[in-house]
Amino acid sequence: MDDFQSFEILSGKHDKGIVILADHAMNRLPARYGRLGLPDAAFARHIAYDIGIEGLTRQLSARLGVPAVLGGFSRLLIDPNRGEDDPTLIMKISDGAVIPGNHPITAQEWEYRIETFHRPYHHAVAATIDRVANATGRAPLVLSLHSFTPAWKGIPRPWHAAVLWDSDRRAVGPLLDMLRADPDLVVGDNEPYDGALKGDTMYRHCMMTGIPHALLEVRQDLITDETGIAAWAERLAPIFAAMNADPALHEYDVHLSRTGPYEGRKAR
């Protein structure tokens, strides 16, 4: 197997209290998989990665001086933002594109992708969160970055950005308020997606552990080039810093997920 890294950790000061995550930052594949039977053009689409998010994460990590974890593989290989038992973990079809390299797939190959790519990414996320928590003695503030398409099935999406969440609104409320303070922005609240997904990254690392968090989606056409990425980094950096300065966003408090109870854990 080629020397393939399933994640990248951006350095930063752990005692600042923030961790930034980018599950779908990259569209890379290990050489052994070729292109999964897809044309090269498929890897420039949203089905392969979150367009613009790698650059935005790098800029925010640098501006704030905080660590970040980037997924190093395409979601077409395996989706790091799904639980290990989620049937959509390895997709056969994505937005109309049939993925030949994913169907048929053996149980052994399914487990190999989990063990080789999915778990190492989540181990890196957990280790980074732990390092920040140990450096501050408090709960970190975890902010996850994604991007969404400007239209879906031919219908334009009006939102410039959206905040997704399950039931823990501690970081969500301030983030929505500060984004909506800009009259030029249309900001979705659990639109165009619902943020409650059992086993996803926020569920696994934040909901179950009581860590304040929010998932921010930016519309892809706004961050397709360096100018757009820089503009959004400039907009978000002071918002994230202001959120981080709030002591209430550094307390552990487990909330019950809308997807159901946590096994072996008490939640309110």
PDB file of N, CA and C in Angstrom, residues 52 55 78 107 128 141 178 181 238:
ATOM      1  N   GLY A  52     -13.862  24.162  -1.116  1.00  0.00           N
ATOM      2  CA  GLY A  52     -13.484  25.396  -0.430  1.00  0.00           C
ATOM      3  C   GLY A  52     -13.133  25.243   1.038  1.00  0.00           C
ATOM      4  N   GLY A  55      -9.177  25.152   2.248  1.00  0.00           N
ATOM      5  CA  GLY A  55      -8.562  26.475   2.298  1.00  0.00           C
ATOM      6  C   GLY A  55      -9.104  27.318   3.430  1.00  0.00           C
ATOM      7  N   ILE A  78     -14.863   6.531   1.796  1.00  0.00           N
ATOM      8  CA  ILE A  78     -15.610   6.254   3.018  1.00  0.00           C
ATOM      9  C   ILE A  78     -15.878   7.607   3.662  1.00  0.00           C
ATOM     10  N   ALA A 107     -17.313  -7.661   2.665  1.00  0.00           N
ATOM     11  CA  ALA A 107     -17.297  -7.293   4.080  1.00  0.00           C
ATOM     12  C   ALA A 107     -15.875  -6.998   4.534  1.00  0.00           C
ATOM     13  N   THR A 128      -6.697  15.267  19.434  1.00  0.00           N
ATOM     14  CA  THR A 128      -6.562  16.728  19.397  1.00  0.00           C
ATOM     15  C   THR A 128      -7.485  17.378  20.406  1.00  0.00           C
ATOM     16  N   LEU A 141     -13.956  24.254  22.723  1.00  0.00           N
ATOM     17  CA  LEU A 141     -15.016  24.645  21.803  1.00  0.00           C
ATOM     18  C   LEU A 141     -14.670  24.010  20.462  1.00  0.00           C
ATOM     19  N   MET A 178     -24.419  36.094  15.633  1.00  0.00           N
ATOM     20  CA  MET A 178     -23.338  36.914  15.068  1.00  0.00           C
ATOM     21  C   MET A 178     -23.328  36.873  13.548  1.00  0.00           C
ATOM     22  N   ALA A 181     -26.166  39.075  12.296  1.00  0.00           N
ATOM     23  CA  ALA A 181     -25.963  40.509  12.503  1.00  0.00           C
ATOM     24  C   ALA A 181     -25.547  41.207  11.220  1.00  0.00           C
ATOM     25  N   PRO A 238     -13.153  36.567  13.790  1.00  0.00           N
ATOM     26  CA  PRO A 238     -13.571  37.299  14.999  1.00  0.00           C
ATOM     27  C   PRO A 238     -14.807  36.694  15.661  1.00  0.00           C
TER      28      PRO A 238
END
